XYZ file of C-alpha atoms in Angstrom:
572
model
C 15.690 -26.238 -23.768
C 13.660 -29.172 -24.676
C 11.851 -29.187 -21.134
C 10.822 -25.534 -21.455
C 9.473 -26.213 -24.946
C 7.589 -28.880 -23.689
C 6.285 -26.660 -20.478
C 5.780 -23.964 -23.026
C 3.559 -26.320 -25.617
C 1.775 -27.550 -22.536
C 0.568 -24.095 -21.252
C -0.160 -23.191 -25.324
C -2.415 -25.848 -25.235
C -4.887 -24.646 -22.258
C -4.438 -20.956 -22.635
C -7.933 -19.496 -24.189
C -6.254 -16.210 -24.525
C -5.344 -15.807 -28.438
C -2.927 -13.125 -27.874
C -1.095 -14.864 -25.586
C -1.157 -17.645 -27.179
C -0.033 -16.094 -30.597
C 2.964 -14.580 -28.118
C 3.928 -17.769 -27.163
C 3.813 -19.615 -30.686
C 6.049 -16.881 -31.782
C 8.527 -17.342 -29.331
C 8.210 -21.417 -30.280
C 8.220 -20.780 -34.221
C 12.071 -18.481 -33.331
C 13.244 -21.540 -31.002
C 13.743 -18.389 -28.857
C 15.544 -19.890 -25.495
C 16.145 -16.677 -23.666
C 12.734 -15.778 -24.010
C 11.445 -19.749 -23.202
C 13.552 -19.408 -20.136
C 12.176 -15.987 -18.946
C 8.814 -16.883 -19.092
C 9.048 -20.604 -17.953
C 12.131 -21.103 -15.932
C 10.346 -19.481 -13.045
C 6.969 -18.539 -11.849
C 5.200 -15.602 -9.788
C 4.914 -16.658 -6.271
C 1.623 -16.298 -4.470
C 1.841 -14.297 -1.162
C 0.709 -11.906 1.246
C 0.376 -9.163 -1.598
C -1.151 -11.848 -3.735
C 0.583 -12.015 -7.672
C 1.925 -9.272 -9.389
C 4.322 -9.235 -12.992
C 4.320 -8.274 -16.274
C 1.570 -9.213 -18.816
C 2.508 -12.019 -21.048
C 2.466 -15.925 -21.765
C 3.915 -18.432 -18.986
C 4.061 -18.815 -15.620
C 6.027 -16.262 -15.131
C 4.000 -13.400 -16.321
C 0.551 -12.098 -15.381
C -1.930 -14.091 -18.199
C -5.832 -15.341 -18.045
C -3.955 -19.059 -17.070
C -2.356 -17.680 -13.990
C -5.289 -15.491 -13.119
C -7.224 -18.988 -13.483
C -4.841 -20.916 -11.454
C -4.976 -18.474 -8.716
C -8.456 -18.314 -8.434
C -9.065 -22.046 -8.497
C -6.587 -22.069 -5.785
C -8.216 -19.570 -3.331
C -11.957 -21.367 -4.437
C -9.990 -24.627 -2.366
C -9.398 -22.312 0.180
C -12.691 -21.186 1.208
C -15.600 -22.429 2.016
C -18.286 -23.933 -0.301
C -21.268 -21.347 -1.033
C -19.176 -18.521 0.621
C -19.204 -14.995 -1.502
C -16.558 -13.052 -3.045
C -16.327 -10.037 -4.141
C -14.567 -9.156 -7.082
C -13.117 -5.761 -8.189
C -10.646 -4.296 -11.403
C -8.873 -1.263 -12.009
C -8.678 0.058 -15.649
C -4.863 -1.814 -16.274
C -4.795 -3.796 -19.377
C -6.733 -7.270 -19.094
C -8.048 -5.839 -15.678
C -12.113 -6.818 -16.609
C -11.124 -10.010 -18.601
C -9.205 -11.115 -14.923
C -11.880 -10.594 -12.785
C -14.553 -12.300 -15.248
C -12.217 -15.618 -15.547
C -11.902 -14.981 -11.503
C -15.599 -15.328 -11.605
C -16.013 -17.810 -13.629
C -13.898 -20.328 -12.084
C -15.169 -19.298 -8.506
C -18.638 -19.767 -9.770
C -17.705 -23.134 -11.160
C -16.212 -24.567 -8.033
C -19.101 -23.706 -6.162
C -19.178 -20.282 -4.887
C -21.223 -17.059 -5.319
C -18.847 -14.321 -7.005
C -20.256 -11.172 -7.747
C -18.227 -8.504 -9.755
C -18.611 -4.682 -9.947
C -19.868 -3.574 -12.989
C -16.809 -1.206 -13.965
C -13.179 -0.344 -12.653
C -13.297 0.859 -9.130
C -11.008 2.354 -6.312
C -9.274 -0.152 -4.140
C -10.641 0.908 -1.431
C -13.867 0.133 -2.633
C -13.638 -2.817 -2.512
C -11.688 -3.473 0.441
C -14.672 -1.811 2.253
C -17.439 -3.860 0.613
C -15.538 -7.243 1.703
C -16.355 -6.788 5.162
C -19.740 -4.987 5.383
C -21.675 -8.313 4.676
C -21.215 -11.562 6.924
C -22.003 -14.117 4.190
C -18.660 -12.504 1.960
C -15.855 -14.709 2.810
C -13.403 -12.873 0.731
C -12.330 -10.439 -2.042
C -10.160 -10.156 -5.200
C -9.237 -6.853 -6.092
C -7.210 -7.086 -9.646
C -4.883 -4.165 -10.034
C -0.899 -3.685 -9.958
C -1.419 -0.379 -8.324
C 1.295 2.378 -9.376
C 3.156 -0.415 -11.277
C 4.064 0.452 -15.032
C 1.709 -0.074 -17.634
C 3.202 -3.325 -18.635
C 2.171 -4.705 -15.340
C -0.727 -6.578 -13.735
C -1.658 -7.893 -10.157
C -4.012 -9.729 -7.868
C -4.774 -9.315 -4.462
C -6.423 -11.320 -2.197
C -8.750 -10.043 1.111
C -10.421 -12.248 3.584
C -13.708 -11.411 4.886
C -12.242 -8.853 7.101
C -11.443 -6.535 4.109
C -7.687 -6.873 5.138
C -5.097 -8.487 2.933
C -4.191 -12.269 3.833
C -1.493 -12.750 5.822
C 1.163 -16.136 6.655
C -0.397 -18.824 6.722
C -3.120 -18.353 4.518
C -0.756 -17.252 1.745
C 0.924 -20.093 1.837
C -1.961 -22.442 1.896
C -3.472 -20.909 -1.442
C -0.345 -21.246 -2.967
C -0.045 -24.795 -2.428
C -3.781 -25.061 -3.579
C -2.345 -23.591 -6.408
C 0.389 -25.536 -7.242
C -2.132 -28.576 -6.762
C -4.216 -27.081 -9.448
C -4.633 -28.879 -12.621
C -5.095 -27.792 -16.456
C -7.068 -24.568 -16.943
C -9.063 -25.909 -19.658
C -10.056 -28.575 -17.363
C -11.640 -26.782 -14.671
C -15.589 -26.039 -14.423
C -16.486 -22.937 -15.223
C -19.473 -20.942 -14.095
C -21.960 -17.945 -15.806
C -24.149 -15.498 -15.323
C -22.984 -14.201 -11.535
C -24.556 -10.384 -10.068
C -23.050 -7.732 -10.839
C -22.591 -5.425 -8.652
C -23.267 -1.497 -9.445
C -21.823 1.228 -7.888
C -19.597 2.522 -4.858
C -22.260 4.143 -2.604
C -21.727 1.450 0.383
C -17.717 3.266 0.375
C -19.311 6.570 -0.685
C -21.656 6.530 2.241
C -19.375 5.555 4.793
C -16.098 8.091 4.186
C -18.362 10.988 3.417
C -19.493 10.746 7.004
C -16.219 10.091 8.444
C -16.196 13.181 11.584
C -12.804 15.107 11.109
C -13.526 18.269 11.514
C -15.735 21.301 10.125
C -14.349 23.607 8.085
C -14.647 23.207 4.354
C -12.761 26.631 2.933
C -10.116 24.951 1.020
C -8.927 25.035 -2.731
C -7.607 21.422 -3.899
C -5.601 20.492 -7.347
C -6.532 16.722 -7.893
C -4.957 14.290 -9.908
C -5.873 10.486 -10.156
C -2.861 9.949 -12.880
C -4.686 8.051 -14.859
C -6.351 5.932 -12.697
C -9.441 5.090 -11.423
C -9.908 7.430 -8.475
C -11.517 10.553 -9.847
C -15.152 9.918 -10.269
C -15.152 8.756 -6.758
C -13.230 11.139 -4.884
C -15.159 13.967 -6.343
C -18.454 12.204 -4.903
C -16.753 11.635 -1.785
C -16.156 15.325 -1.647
C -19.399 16.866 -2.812
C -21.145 14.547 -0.373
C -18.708 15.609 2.819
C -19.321 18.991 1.689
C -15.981 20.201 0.358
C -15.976 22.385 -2.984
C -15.003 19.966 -6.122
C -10.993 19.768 -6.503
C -9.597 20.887 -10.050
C -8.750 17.935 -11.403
C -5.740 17.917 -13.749
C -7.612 17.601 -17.320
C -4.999 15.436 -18.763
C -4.702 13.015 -16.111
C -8.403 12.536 -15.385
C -9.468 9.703 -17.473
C -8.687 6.397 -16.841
C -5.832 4.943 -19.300
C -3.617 1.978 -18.587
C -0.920 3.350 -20.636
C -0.274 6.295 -18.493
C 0.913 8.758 -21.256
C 1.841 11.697 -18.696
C 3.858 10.413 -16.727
C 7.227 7.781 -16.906
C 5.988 5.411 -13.887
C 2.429 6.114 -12.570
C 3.439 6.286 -8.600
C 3.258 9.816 -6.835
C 6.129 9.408 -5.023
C 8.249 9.194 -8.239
C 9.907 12.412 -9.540
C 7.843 14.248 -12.513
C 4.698 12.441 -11.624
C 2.913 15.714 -9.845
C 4.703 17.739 -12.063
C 1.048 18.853 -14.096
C -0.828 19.245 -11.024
C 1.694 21.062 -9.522
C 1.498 23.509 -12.105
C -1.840 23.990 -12.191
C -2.424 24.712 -8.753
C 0.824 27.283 -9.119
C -1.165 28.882 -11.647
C -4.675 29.013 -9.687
C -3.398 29.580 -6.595
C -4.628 26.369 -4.854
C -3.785 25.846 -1.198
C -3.191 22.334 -1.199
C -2.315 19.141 -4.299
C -3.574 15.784 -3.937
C -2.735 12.796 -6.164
C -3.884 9.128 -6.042
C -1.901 6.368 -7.041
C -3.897 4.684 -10.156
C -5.839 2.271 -7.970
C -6.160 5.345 -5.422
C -5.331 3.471 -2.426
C -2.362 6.247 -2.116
C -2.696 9.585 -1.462
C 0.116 12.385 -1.651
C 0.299 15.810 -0.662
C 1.591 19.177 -1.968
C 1.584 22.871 -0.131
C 2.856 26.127 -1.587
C 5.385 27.513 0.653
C 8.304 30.061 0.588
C 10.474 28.741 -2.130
C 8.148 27.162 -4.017
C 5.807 23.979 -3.727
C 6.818 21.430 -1.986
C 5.640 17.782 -1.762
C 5.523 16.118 1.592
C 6.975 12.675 2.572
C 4.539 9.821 3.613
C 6.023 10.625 7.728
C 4.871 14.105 7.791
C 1.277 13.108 6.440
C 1.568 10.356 8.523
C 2.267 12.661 11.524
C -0.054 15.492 10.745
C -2.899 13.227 10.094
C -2.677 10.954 13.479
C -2.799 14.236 14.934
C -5.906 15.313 13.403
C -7.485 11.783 14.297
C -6.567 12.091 17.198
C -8.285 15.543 17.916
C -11.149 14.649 16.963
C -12.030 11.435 18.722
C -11.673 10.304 22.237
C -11.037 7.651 24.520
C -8.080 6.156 25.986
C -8.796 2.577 24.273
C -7.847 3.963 21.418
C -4.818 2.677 18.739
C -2.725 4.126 16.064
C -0.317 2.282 13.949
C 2.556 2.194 11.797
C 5.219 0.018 10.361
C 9.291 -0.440 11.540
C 10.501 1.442 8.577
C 8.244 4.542 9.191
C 8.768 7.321 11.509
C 9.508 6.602 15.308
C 7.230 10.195 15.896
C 3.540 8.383 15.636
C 5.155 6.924 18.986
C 5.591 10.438 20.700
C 2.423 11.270 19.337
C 0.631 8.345 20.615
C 1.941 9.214 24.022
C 1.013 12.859 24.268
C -2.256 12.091 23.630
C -2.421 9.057 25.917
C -3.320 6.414 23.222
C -2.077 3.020 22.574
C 0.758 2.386 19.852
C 1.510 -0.621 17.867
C 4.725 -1.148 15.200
C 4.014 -3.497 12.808
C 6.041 -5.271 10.029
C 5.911 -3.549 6.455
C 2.789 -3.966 4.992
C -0.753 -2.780 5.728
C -1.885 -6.289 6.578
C 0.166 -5.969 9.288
C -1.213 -2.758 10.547
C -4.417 -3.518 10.103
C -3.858 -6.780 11.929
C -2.441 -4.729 14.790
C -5.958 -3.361 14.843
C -7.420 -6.759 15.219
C -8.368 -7.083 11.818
C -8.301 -10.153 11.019
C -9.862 -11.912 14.251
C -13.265 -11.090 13.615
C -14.983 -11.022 9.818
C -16.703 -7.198 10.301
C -17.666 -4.540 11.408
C -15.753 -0.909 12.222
C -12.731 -1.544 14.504
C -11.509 -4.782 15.898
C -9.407 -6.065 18.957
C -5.718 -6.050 20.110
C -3.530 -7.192 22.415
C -3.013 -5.266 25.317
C -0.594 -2.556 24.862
C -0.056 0.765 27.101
C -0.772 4.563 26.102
C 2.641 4.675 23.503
C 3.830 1.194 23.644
C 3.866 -1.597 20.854
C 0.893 -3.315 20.353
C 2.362 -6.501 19.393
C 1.580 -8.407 16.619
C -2.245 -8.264 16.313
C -5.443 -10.509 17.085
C -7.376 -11.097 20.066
C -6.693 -13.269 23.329
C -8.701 -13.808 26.739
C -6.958 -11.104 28.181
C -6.628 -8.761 25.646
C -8.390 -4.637 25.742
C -10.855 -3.678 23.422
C -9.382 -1.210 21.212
C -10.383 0.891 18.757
C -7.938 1.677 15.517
C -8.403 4.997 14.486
C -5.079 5.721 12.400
C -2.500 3.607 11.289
C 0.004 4.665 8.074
C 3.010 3.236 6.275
C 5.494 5.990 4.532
C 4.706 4.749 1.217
C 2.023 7.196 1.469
C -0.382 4.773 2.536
C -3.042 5.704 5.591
C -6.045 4.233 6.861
C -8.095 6.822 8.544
C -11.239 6.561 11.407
C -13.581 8.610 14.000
C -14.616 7.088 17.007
C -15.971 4.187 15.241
C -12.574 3.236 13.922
C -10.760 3.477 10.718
C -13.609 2.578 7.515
C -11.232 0.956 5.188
C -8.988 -2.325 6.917
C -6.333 -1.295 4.255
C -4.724 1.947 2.675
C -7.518 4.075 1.518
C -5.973 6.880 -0.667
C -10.171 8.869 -0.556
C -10.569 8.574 3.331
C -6.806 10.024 3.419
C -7.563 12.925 0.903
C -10.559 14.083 2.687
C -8.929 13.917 5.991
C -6.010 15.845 4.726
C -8.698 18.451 3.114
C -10.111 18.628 6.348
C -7.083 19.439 8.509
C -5.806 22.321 5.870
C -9.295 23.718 5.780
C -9.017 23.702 9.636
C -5.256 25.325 9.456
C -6.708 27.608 6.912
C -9.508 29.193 9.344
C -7.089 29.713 11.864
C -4.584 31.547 9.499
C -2.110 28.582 9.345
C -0.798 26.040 6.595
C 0.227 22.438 6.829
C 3.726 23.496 6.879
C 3.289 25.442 10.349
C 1.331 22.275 11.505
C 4.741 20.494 10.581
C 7.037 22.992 12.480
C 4.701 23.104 15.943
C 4.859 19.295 15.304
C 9.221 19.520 15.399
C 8.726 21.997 18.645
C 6.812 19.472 20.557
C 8.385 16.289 19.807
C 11.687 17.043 17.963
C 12.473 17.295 14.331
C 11.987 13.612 12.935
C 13.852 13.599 9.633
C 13.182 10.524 6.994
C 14.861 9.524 3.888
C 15.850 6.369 1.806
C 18.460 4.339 -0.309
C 17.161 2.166 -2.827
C 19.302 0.165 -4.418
C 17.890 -2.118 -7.773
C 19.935 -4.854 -8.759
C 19.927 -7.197 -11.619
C 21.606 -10.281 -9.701
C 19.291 -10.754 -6.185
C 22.624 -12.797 -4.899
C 24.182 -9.350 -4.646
C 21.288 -8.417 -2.209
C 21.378 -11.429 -0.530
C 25.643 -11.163 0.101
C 24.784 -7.125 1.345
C 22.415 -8.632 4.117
C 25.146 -11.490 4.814
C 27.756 -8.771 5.484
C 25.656 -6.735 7.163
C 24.821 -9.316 9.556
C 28.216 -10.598 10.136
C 29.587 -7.354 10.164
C 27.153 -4.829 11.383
C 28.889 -1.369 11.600
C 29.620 0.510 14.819
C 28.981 3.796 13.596
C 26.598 5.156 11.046
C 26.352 9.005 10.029
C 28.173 10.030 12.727
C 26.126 8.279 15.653
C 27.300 5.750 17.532
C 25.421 2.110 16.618
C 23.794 1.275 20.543
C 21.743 -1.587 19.198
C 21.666 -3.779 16.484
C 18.388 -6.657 15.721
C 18.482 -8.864 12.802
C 14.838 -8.945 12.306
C 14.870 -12.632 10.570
C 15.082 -13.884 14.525
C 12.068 -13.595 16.863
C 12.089 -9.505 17.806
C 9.814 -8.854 20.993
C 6.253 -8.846 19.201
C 7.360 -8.910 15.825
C 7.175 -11.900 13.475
C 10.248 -12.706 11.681
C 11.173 -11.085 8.696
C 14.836 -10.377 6.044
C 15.304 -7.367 7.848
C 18.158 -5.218 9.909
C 17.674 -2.806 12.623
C 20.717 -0.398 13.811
C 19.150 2.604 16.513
C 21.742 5.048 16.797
C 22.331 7.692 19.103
C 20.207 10.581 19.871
C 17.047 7.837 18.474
C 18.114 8.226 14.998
C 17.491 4.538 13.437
C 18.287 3.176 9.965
C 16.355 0.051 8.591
C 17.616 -2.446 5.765
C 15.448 -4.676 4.083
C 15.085 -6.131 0.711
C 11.806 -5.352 -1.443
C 8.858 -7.141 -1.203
C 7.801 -6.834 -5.209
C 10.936 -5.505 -6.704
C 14.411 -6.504 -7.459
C 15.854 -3.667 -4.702
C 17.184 -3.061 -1.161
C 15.721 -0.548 0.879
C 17.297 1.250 3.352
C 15.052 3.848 5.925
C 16.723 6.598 7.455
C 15.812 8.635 10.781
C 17.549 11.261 12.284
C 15.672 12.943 15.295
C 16.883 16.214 16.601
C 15.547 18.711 19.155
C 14.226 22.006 18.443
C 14.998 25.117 20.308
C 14.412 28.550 17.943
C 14.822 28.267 14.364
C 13.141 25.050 12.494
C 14.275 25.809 9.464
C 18.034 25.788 10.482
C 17.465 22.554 12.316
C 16.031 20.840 8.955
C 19.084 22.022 7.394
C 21.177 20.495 9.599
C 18.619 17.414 9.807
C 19.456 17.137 5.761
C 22.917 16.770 6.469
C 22.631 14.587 8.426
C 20.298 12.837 6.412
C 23.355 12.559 4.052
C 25.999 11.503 5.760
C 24.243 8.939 6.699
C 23.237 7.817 3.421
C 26.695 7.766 2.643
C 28.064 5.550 5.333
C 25.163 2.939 4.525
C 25.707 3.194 1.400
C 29.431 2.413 1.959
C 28.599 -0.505 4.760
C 26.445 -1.880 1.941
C 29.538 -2.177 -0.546
């Protein structure tokens, strides 16, 4: 107790934040341990998805002293006189992050230059490679986190998120840094104004045509309205309704219980809305609107798709309308195995990539070169993995077009390759505007785009177990079992290959993960979270159509159940 008080008194006397610091003397003044040790026994670790935690004092919470610490961490990382830019979402302490990321930046040497208000992800992402002399971005935001939370991610002058090493190396320069109150501080950097660079270059994305379709938007409370609206008047689609009261940005999310449109309840305004104006189509972005999901009317009601049959139905588009056999789409071991059929129908390459749109984008070449549309690859055949990513003597040019996680997170292109080296949840909703206007014309809907897809290349069913613990031992003794253990049968299928991901996996780098592909190319994947306490388990059942799709995705759901229960089970 009496080295946390003394940690605690330490950080009290360098934080210039007086809430925080009236937080913390609080906790001092009630000699309140349990609350010492939450917030000092531990700290949020720096890594590929930068820092992200609740708001509060200490090290283990999201604070203007962390926020400092970070950024005089990356400053050792780069090079002197490089630019960054910086970019906030409309959380709480959002604009007072990015000004102390500024500030510290500035005073170490570089040229930091901040937008003047919140702003899409995205956006940013986008503006961090368009100019040579940028050397990297910050882009504060915690996403579709609750309100409580925080976050701050890190791009290199690609526009891509870092990956191993660099996040390892700016967390050391972390760890090496000093007293906040110590470090030199800069003023007065540009401010930047605006999102036309982004605005210019998805509004011009070529997708298609048509423009006859009826959209219910919501940004739930975040900061992708104003933009997407732009984006859509300038591409020449009719303005979306937006959902009135979830249009405005507000970091306490009143609407809805967690701000993530995958959640259950969170489209449960627009959906209405659309119900009553008879809309064709619902689109929602996450709050920093780097997400984008999807809802159609159909027989029984509306229905919301998963992040796999977006996913699918957009690679498709892509593909449609560009050409060229050099060219790449993308997508992560836990998504769908179907972007692989697709990719070889249409006589493309295919990469699978870790989770994680760094690793996509990297697949793409993104981080071997600091600009421009598109990137390098390693060699890798019309529907074959494209290994892990950069670019070698004896690599092919390629051009990524399309690459997608099932988180509902795509990155979409033309022939000059995708625009956004990360998930852009405005490219996404104009390229899903774009194919329904298109099914529209020709008297279709997304969900017969989704049965001629289950014709052509089978019925690829997805679902997942999550499983949130309080104790991460218990996660880590479910992976030991697993491993030592692995089942022989899963949902009925017969287990014909098993890879523990943690060893070296063909081009894959290692990574706490478990593979089991079952018979018939069904597939189940077991991982623990990234950024929460859970395990996450993927499930894939592929099955062949002949006649009636609908009674095939009945028995696909089935399926889909049993073998959530046997995992489940394996998983104790």
């Amino acid at each position: 107790m009496s080295d946390l008080r003394a940690r605690a008194e330490e950080w009290l006397g360098q934080d210039p934040d007086p809430r925080t610091r009236a937080e913390l003397q609080a906790i001092l003044d009630a000699d309140d341990g349990a609350a010492l040790a939450d917030r000092f026994g531990a700290r949020l670790e720096f890594g590929t998805a930068g820092l992200r935690g609740e708001l509060g004092a200490g090290p283990n919470r999201m604070n203007r002293v962390t926020v400092m610490r970070a950024a005089a961490g990356l400053a050792a990382r780069l090079p002197a006189g490089g630019r960054v830019i910086i970019g906030f979402d409309a959380r709480h302490g959002s604009r007072r992050f990015a000004d102390d990321t500024a500030a510290v930046l500035s005073g170490a040497g570089l040229r930091p230059e901040v937008f003047a208000d919140p702003v899409p992800t995205p956006v940013l992402a986008h503006f961090t490679r368009a100019f040579a002399d940028i050397v990297a971005g910050v882009m504060v935001t915690a996403s579709h986190n609750p309100p409580r939370d925080n976050g701050y991610k890190v791009y290199w002058a690609d526009g891509a998120q870092i990956v191993p090493p660099t996040d390892a190396e700016i967390s050391a320069a972390i760890d090496a840094v000093g007293r906040v109150d110590e470090l030199p501080l800069g003023e007065g950097w540009p401010v930047h104004e605006g999102a036309d660079l982004y605005l210019d270059a998805v509004s011009s994305l070529r997708l298609g045509g048509d423009r006859d379709v009826s959209i219910v938007y919501t940004p739930l409370h975040g900061v992708g309205r104003d933009v997407l609206l732009t984006a859509f008047e300038r591409a020449g689609f009719p303005a979306p309704t937006v959902v009135p009261e979830q249009a405005e940005p507000d970091p306490d999310f009143p609407t809805v219980d967690f701000p993530n449109p995958e959640e259950p309840g969170a489209l449960d305004l627009a959906l209405g809305l659309a119900e009553a104006r008879g809309a064709d189509l619902v689109i929602a972005n996450d709050p920093d609107a780097d997400r984008c999901a999807v809802a159609v009317p159909g027989p029984s009601g509306w229905r919301t798709l998963t992040g796999d049959e977006v996913g699918g139905l957009l690679a498709e588009h892509v593909l449609r309308h560009t050409t060229g056999g050099d060219r790449l789409v993308a997508t992560t071991i836990v998504s769908s195995s179907l972007l692989r059929s697709i990719a070889a129908a249409h006589r493309v390459r295919f990469a699978e990539t870790l989770t994680g749109f760094k690793w996509i984008m990297k697949a793409g070449g993104a981080q071997s070169s600091s600009g421009g549309r598109g990137g390098s690859s390693p060699h890798s055949e019309p529907g074959s993995s494209g290994g892990r990513g950069g670019s070698s003597p004896h690599s092919s040019p390629v051009r990524l077009v399309f690459g997608y996680e099932e988180a509902l997170g795509y990155s979409v292109g033309d022939d000059r390759g995708v625009l956004v080296n990360d998930k852009d949840g405005i490219g996404a909703a104009l390229a899903v505007a774009a194919l329904a206007a298109d099914a529209k014309r020709d008297g279709r809907t997304l969900l017969d785009l989704l049965d001629a897809q289950a014709r052509r290349y089978g019925l690829h069913a997805t679902s997942q177990l999550s499983i949130r613990v309080s104790d991460l031992s218990l996660i880590t003794a479910a992976m030991a079992r697993l491993r030592a253990e692995p089942p022989r049968e899963l949902g009925g299928r017969r287990v014909e290959s098993f890879d523990d991901l943690a060893r070296p996996a063909g081009d894959l780098p290692p990574t706490d993960g478990l593979r089991f592909r079952l018979a018939g190319g069904s597939r189940v994947v077991v991982r623990p979270s990234g950024t929460e306490p859970k395990l996450k388990c993927y499930l894939e059942v592929v099955l062949p159509v002949d006649g009636d799709v609908a009674a095939v995705r009945a028995r696909a759901a089935a399926d889909l159940e049993s073998l959530r229960a046997d995992v489940s089970a394996a998983l104790g």
